[in-house]
XYZ file of C-alpha atoms in Angstrom:
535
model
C 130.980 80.695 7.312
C 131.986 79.526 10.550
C 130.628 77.758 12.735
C 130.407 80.769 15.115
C 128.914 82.747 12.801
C 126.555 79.839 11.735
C 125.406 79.607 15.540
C 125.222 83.873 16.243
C 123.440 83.996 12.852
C 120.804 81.189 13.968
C 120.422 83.016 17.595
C 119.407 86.073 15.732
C 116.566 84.729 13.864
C 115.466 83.246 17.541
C 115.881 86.707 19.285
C 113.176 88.941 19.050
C 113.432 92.540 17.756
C 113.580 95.443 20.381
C 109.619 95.652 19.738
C 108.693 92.280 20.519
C 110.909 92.195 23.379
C 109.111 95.475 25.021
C 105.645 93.616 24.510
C 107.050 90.430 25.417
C 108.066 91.894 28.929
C 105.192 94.069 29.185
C 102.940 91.573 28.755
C 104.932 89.395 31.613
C 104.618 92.226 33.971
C 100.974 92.328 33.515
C 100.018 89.109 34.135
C 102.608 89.614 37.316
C 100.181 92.492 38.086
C 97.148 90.668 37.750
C 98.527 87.732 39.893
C 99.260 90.569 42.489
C 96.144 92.077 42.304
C 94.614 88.488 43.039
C 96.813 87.703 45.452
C 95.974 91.011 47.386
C 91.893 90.602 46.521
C 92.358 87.403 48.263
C 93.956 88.556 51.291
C 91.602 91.164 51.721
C 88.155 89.491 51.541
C 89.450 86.383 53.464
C 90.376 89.202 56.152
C 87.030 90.466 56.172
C 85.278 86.836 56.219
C 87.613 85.458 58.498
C 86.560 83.553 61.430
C 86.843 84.311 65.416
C 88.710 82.121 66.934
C 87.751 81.269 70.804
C 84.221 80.980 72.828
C 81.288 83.797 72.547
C 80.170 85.206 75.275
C 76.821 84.308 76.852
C 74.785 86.236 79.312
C 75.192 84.044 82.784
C 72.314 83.019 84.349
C 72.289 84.012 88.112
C 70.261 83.089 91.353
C 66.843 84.356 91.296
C 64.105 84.906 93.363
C 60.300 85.023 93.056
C 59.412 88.016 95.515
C 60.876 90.092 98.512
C 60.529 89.379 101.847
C 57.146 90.488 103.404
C 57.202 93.285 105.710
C 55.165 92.381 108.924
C 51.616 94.197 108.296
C 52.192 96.713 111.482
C 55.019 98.028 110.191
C 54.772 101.903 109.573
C 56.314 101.905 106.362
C 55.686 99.332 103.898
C 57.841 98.027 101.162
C 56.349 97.902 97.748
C 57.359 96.416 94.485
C 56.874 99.325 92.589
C 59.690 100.994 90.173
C 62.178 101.853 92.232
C 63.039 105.911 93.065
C 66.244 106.952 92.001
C 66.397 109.868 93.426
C 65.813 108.366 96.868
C 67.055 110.559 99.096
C 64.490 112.967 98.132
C 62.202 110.305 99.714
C 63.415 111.715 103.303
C 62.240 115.554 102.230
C 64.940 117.126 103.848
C 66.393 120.012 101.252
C 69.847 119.941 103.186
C 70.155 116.675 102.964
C 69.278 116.942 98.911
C 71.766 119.930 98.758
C 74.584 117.975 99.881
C 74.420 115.040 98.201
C 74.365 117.336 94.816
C 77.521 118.710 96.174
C 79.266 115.715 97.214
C 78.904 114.482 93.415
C 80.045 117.378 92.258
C 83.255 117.466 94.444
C 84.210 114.132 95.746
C 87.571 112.756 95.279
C 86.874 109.138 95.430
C 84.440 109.817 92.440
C 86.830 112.077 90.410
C 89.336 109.491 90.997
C 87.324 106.780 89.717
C 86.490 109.095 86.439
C 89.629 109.393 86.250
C 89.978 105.169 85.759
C 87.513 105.079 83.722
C 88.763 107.942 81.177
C 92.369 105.695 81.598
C 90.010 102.648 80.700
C 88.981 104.469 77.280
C 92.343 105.358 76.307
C 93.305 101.479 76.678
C 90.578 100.892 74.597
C 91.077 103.419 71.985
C 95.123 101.929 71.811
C 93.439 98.546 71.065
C 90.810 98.799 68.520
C 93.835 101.076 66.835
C 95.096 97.800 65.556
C 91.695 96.662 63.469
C 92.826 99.963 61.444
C 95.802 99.873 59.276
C 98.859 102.368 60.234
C 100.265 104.520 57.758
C 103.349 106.717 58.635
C 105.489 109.420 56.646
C 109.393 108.816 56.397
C 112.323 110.861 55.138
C 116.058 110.770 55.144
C 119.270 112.496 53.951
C 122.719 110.882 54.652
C 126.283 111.587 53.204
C 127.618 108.033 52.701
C 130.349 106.169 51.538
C 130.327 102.191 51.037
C 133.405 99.740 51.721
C 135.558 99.003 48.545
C 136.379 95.984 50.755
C 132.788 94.484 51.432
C 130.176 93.320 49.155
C 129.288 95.031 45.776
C 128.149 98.777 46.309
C 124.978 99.795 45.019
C 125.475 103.003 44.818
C 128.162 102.096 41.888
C 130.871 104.573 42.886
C 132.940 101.069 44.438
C 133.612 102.617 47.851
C 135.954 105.410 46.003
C 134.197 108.206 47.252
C 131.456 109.874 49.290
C 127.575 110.522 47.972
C 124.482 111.782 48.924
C 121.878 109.692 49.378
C 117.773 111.450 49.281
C 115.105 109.199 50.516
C 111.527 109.936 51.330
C 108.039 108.313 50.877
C 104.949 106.817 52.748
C 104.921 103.201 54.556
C 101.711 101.687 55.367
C 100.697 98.398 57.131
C 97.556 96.124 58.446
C 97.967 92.981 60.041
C 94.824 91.009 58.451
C 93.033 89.501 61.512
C 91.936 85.922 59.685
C 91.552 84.329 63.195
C 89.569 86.917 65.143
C 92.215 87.617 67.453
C 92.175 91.348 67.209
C 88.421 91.117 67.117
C 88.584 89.214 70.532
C 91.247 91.680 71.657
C 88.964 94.705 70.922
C 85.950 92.651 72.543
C 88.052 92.357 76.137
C 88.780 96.147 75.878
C 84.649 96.874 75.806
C 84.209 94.438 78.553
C 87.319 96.250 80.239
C 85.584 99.860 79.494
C 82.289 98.530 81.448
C 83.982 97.352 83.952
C 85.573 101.190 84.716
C 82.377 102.417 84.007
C 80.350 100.101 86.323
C 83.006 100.732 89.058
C 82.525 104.613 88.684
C 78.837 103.497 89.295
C 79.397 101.997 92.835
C 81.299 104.254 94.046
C 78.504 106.935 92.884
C 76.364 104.703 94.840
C 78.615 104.483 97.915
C 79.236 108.449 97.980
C 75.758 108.927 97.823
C 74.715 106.820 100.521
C 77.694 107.351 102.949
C 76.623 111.206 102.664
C 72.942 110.332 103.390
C 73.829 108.410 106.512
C 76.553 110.342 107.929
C 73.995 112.872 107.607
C 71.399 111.188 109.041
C 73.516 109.877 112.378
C 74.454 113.711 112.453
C 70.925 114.541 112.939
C 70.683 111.469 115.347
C 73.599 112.402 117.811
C 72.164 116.360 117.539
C 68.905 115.064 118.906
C 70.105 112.513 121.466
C 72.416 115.754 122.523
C 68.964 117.752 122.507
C 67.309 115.036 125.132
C 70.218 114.828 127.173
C 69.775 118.643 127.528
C 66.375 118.330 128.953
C 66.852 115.662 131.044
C 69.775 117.663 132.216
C 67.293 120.268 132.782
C 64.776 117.815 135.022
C 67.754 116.798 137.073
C 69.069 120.212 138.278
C 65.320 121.023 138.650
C 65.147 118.022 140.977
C 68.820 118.469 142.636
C 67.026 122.711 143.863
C 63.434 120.515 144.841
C 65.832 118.371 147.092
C 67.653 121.305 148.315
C 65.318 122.980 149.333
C 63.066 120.343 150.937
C 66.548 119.731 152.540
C 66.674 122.784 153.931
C 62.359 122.764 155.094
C 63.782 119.706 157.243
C 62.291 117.150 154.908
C 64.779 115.541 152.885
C 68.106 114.394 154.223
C 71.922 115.604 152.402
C 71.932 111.933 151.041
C 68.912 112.817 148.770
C 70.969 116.066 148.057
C 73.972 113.974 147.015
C 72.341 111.430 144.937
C 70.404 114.385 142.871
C 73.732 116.155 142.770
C 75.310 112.625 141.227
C 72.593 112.878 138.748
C 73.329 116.106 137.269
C 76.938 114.927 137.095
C 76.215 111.775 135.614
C 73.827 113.459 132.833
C 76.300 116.524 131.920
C 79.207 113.433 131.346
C 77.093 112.595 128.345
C 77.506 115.796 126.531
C 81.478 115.913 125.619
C 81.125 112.415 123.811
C 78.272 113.492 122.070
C 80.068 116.999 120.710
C 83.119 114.719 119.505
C 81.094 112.390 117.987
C 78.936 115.163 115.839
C 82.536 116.540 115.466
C 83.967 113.635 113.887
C 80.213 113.174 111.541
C 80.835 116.557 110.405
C 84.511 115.584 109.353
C 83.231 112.507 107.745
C 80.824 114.756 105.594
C 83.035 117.778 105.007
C 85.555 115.012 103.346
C 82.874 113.400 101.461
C 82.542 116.951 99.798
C 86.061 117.219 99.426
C 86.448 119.888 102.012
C 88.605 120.726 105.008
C 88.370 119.668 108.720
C 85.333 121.017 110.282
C 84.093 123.491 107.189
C 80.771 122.996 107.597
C 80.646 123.357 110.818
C 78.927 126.545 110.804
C 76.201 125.389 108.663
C 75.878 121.218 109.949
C 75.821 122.433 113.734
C 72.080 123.643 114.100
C 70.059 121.088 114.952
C 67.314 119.675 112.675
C 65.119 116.505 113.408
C 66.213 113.175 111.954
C 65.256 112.710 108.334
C 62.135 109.877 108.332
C 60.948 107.179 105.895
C 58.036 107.462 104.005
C 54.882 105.261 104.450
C 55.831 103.854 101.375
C 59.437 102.773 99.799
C 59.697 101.474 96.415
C 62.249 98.712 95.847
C 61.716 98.166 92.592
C 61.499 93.912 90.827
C 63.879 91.287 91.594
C 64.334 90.549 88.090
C 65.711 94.144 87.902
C 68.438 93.964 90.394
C 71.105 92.463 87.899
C 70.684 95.549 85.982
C 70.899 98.022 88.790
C 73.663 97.021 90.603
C 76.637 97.961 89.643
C 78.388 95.603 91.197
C 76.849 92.620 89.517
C 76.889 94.498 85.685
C 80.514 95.056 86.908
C 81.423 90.995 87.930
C 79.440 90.211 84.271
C 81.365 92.923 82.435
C 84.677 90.746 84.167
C 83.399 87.343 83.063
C 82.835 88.676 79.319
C 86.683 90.003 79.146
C 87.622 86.663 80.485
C 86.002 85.050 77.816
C 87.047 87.057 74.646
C 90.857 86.818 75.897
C 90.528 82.762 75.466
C 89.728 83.779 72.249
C 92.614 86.122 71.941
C 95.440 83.158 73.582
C 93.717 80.845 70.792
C 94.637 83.727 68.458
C 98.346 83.417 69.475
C 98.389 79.492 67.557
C 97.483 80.365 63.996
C 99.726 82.543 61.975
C 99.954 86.714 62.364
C 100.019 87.811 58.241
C 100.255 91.300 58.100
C 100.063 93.477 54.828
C 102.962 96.440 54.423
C 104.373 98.349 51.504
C 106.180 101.759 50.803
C 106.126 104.293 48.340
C 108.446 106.676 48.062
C 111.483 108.294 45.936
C 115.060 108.078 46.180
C 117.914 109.898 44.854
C 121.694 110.467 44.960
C 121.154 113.866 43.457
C 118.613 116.176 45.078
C 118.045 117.135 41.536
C 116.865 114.319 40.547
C 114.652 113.505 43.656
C 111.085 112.814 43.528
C 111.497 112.523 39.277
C 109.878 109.421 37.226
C 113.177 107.178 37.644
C 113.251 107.727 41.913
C 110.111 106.347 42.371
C 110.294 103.226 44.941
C 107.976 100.827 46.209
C 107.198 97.582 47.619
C 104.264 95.386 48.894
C 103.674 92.594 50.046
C 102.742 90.025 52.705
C 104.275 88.803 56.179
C 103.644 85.673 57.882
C 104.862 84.559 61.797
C 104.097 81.121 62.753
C 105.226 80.414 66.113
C 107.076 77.125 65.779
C 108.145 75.891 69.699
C 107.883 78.098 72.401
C 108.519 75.806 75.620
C 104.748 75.614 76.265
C 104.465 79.552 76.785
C 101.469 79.800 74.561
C 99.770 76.349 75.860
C 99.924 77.904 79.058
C 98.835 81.284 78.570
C 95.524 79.685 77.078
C 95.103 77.577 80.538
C 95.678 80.870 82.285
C 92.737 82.419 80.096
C 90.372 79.710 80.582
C 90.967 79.807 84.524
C 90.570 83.261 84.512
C 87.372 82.807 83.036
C 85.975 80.034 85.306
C 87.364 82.637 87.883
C 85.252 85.216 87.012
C 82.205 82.577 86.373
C 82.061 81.499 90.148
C 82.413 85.479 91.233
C 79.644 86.502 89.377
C 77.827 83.880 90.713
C 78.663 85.296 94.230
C 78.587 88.800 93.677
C 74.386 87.937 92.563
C 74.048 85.796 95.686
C 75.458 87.909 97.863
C 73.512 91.108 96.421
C 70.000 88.937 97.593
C 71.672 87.932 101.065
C 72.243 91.534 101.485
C 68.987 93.038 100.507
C 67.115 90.431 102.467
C 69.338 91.530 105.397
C 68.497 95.266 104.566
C 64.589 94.485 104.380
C 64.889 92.862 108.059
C 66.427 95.397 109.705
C 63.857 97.885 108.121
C 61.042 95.879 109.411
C 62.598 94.973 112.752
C 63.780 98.800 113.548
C 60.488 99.911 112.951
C 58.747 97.827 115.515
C 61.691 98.686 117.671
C 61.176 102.220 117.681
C 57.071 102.032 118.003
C 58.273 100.099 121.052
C 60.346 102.331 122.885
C 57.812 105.489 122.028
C 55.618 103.280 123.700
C 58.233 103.287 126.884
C 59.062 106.758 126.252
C 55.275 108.688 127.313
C 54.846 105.783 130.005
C 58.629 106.590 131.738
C 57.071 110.203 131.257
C 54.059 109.687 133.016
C 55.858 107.380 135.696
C 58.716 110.449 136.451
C 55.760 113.134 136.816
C 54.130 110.493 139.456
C 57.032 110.033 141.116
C 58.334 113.673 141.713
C 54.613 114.487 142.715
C 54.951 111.556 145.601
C 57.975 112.650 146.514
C 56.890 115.892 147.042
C 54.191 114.695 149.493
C 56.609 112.287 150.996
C 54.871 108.869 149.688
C 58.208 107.889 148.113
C 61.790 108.547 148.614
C 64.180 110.283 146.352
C 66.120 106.815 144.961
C 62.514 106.514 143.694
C 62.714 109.567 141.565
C 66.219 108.627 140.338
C 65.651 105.436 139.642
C 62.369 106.658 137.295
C 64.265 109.799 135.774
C 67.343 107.166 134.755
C 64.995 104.942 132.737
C 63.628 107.436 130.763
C 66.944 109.107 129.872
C 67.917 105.594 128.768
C 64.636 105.030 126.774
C 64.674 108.713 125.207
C 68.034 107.833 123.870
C 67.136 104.417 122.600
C 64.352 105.825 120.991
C 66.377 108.394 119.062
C 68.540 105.699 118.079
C 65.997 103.486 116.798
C 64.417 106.248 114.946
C 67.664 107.186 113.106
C 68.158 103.265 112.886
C 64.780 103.422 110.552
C 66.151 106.339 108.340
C 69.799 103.988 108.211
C 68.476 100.856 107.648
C 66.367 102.548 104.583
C 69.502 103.623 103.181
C 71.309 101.018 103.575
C 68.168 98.825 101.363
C 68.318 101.333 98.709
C 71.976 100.944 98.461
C 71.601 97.285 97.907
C 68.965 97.550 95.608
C 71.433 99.847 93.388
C 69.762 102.708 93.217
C 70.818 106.087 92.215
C 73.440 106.454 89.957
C 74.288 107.571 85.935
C 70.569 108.160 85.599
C 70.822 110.733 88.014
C 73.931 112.564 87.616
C 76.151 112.289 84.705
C 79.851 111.358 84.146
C 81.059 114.248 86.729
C 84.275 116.263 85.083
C 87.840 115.804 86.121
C 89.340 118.978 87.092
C 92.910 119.854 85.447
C 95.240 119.488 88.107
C 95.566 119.332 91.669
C 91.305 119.725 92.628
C 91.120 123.085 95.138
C 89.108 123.643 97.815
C 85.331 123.941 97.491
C 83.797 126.834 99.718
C 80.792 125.498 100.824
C 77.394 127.591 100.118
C 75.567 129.366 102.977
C 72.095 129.903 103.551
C 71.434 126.008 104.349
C 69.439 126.210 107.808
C 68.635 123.605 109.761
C 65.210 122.989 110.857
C 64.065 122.468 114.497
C 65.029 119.643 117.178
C 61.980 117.136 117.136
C 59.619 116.884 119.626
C 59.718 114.256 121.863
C 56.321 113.554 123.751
């Protein structure tokens, strides 16, 4: 025997037989499997103990104080710390007033726009937390190829000599596995994101509302300051026929007839400012209800007496104002992003692994596709370290963190200015109250004063500069008292708006209209009620 025969004899007896070599390999593939399997059990609980990279987010603490000012004891209207009303501009009890603040909510376009944000603001959101999720996708092909006989070896076996077919189809899947948190952090920013839309919808709820209530309101103001103008128009040609006729009786001289005539004059220049200037409320309020130039004319231009405060006006607890306002839940909703996206540039260090695999079946013959021998598939992880990136990364983190001391110091503002501006608001509610008692006070004595003076004129105590002099001062102080009586029902509006009041409790997320928004016709039978009184 050779020794080539020796050596192929001796490599037999080594070899195993067919059997063997089946178990052999399948038992090599299992423990492969099980080593996947591990590998793959492994991956998937460290994913779902894995830490979160980057600071939590604490509630800020904000200025505080103990109580609200004191309103002096005289004052008409008291302030009380009792819950506030959120439905507040029911607290003036004027139904037309209550009717179109209903309709401005219903038909604004600064609110639809900012439902529109906030519906944008969800969508963002909804793209984000999609990558928590793992993404699974369906994929097919069919290509008539042929390979280079030239190149490297074909795999198709045909050697570049001619054309095939080549059938491919199957299901890919993959799930980055967040170890770090930085998905977590990402999805965190997107809430904080989604309250800050939502909060911003909120204020300009709040705005809408009360720029409706005090257009309103100086409406009804200018319509009454009209009305007294009126009247003492009235007086004055009254007084202009006493002094032409006394003129005319030898007892009065055409100087007293002149000045009298100036009076009238002077008195009927007031009216044209005061019809553009209930012109241009009406505007302000037809736009706040999304409707053209002057369409509510018809129903806005009766007069009605100016809406009045309560003897009572709950403001509610200082320690609630953070959660009222929107703008402060809005400034903390902006501090929270800023915080999880340090965690998210902290993310950006540590390796990305991601999870992906196919299954599918391939085949050169369509005959043959999707049998036992085309199955395909892979899995398997993928790891990204970033390496050097010029800094980039280093300074995206600073970038976070100065964001976030950013939106530290304008929370901070946004509470201190919310006290600054409802201790303003309380003021001017206290101070135009005592204003107004005041000149009612000067009101009925200028009254009393003008009815002494035309009766002394009449009996020739007193000239007629006497009369004008009187009937000028209380046109002034009827006008200043109209003003400081719509001042009250302002300045009350403007405290509730600082206090936050009236908003998602009230009326819910209003719908966006499909399209371009039409025009609203506005609803009839609204009547005004009757000029007030002034005595």
């Amino acid at each position: 025997m050779s020794r080539v025969d020796r050596t192929d004899a001796f490599a037999s007896r080594l070899a195993p037989t067919g059997a063997a070599h089946s178990k052999m390999w399948e038992r090599a593939c299992s423990r492969r499997g099980q080593w996947q399997q591990i590998t793959l059990s492994a991956l998937l609980t460290m994913s779902l103990t894995a830490c979160t990279v980057g600071p939590d987010f604490q509630k800020p603490e904000a200025t505080q104080i103990a109580d609200w000012a004191k309103p002096a004891k005289s004052a008409p209207s008291q302030a009380v710390s009792e819950p506030l009303n959120e439905r507040w501009w029911e607290v003036f009890h004027d139904p037309q007033l209550s009717a179109l603040t209903q309709r401005a909510v219903q038909s604004n376009l600064d609110l639809q726009l900012a439902s529109s944000r906030l519906q944008q603001s969800r969508a963002a959101r909804q793209v984000i937390t999609a990558d928590r999720y793992p993404s699974t996708a369906a994929t097919g092909s069919y290509a008539r190829k042929r390979n280079s006989s030239e190149g490297l070896n074909d795999p198709s076996g045909h050697n570049g000599d001619s054309a095939f077919n080549l059938w491919d189809a199957g299901f890919s899947a993959s799930w980055e596995l967040d170890f770090w948190g930085r998905v977590r952090r990402e999805t965190e920013a997107a809430d904080a994101n989604l309250e800050v839309a939502e909060n911003d919808r909120r204020g300009v709820l709040l705005a809408v509302l009360a720029d409706t209530a005090q257009n309103y309101i100086q409406l009804r103001g200018v319509q009454n300051t009209r009305a007294v103008t009126e009247q003492n128009l009235d007086v004055a040609r009254h007084s202009l026929k006493l002094s032409q006729l006394r003129l005319a009786d030898g007892v009065a001289t055409d100087l007293d007839v002149a000045e009298a005539a100036a009076q009238v004059a002077a008195i009927e220049s007031r009216l044209p400012a005061l019809e553009q200037r209930q012109s241009q409320l009406i505007n302000a309020i037809s736009l706040l209800m999304g409707e053209p130039p002057q369409a509510l004319a018809k129903e806005l231009s009766t007069d009605a007496a100016v809406p009045q405060s309560p003897l009572q006006v709950a403001i509610g607890l200082p320690s609630q104002l953070a959660e009222r306002r929107p703008d402060i839940r809005q400034a903390e909703a902006r501090l929270h992003a800023a915080t999880a996206n340090i965690g998210v540039a902290k993310g950006d260090f540590y390796p990305r692994i991601t999870l992906s695999g196919n299954l599918g079946s391939q085949a050169m013959q369509l005959s043959d596709f999707g049998s036992w021998g085309s199955r395909a598939f892979g899995i398997g992880p993928q790891f990204s370290l970033p390496l050097f990136d010029g800094g980039r990364l280093r300074g995206v983190l600073q970038l976070r963190e100065a964001q976030q001391q950013e939106a530290a110091i304008a929370y901070q503002q946004t509470v201190l200015r919310a006290w600054h501006e409802i201790d303003d608001q309380l003021t001017a509610y206290n101070a135009s109250q005592r204003r107004r008692d005041s000149l009612a006070e000067a009101v009925r004595q200028n009254q009393i004063a003008l009815r002494t003076a035309q009766q002394q004129y009449v009996e020739g105590v007193v000239d007629f500069v006497n009369v004008l002099t009187v009937q000028s001062a209380l046109l002034a102080t009827q006008e200043q008292w109209v003003e400081s009586s719509t001042g009250v029902s302002l300045a009350m509006v403007g405290l509730y708006k600082a206090l936050g009041g009236g908003w998602e409790s009230v009326y819910p997320e209003a719908k966006i209209a499909a399209g371009l928004p039409g025009v609203v016709k506005a609803p009839t039978g609204i009547d005004g009620s009757a000029v007030a009184d002034l005595k």
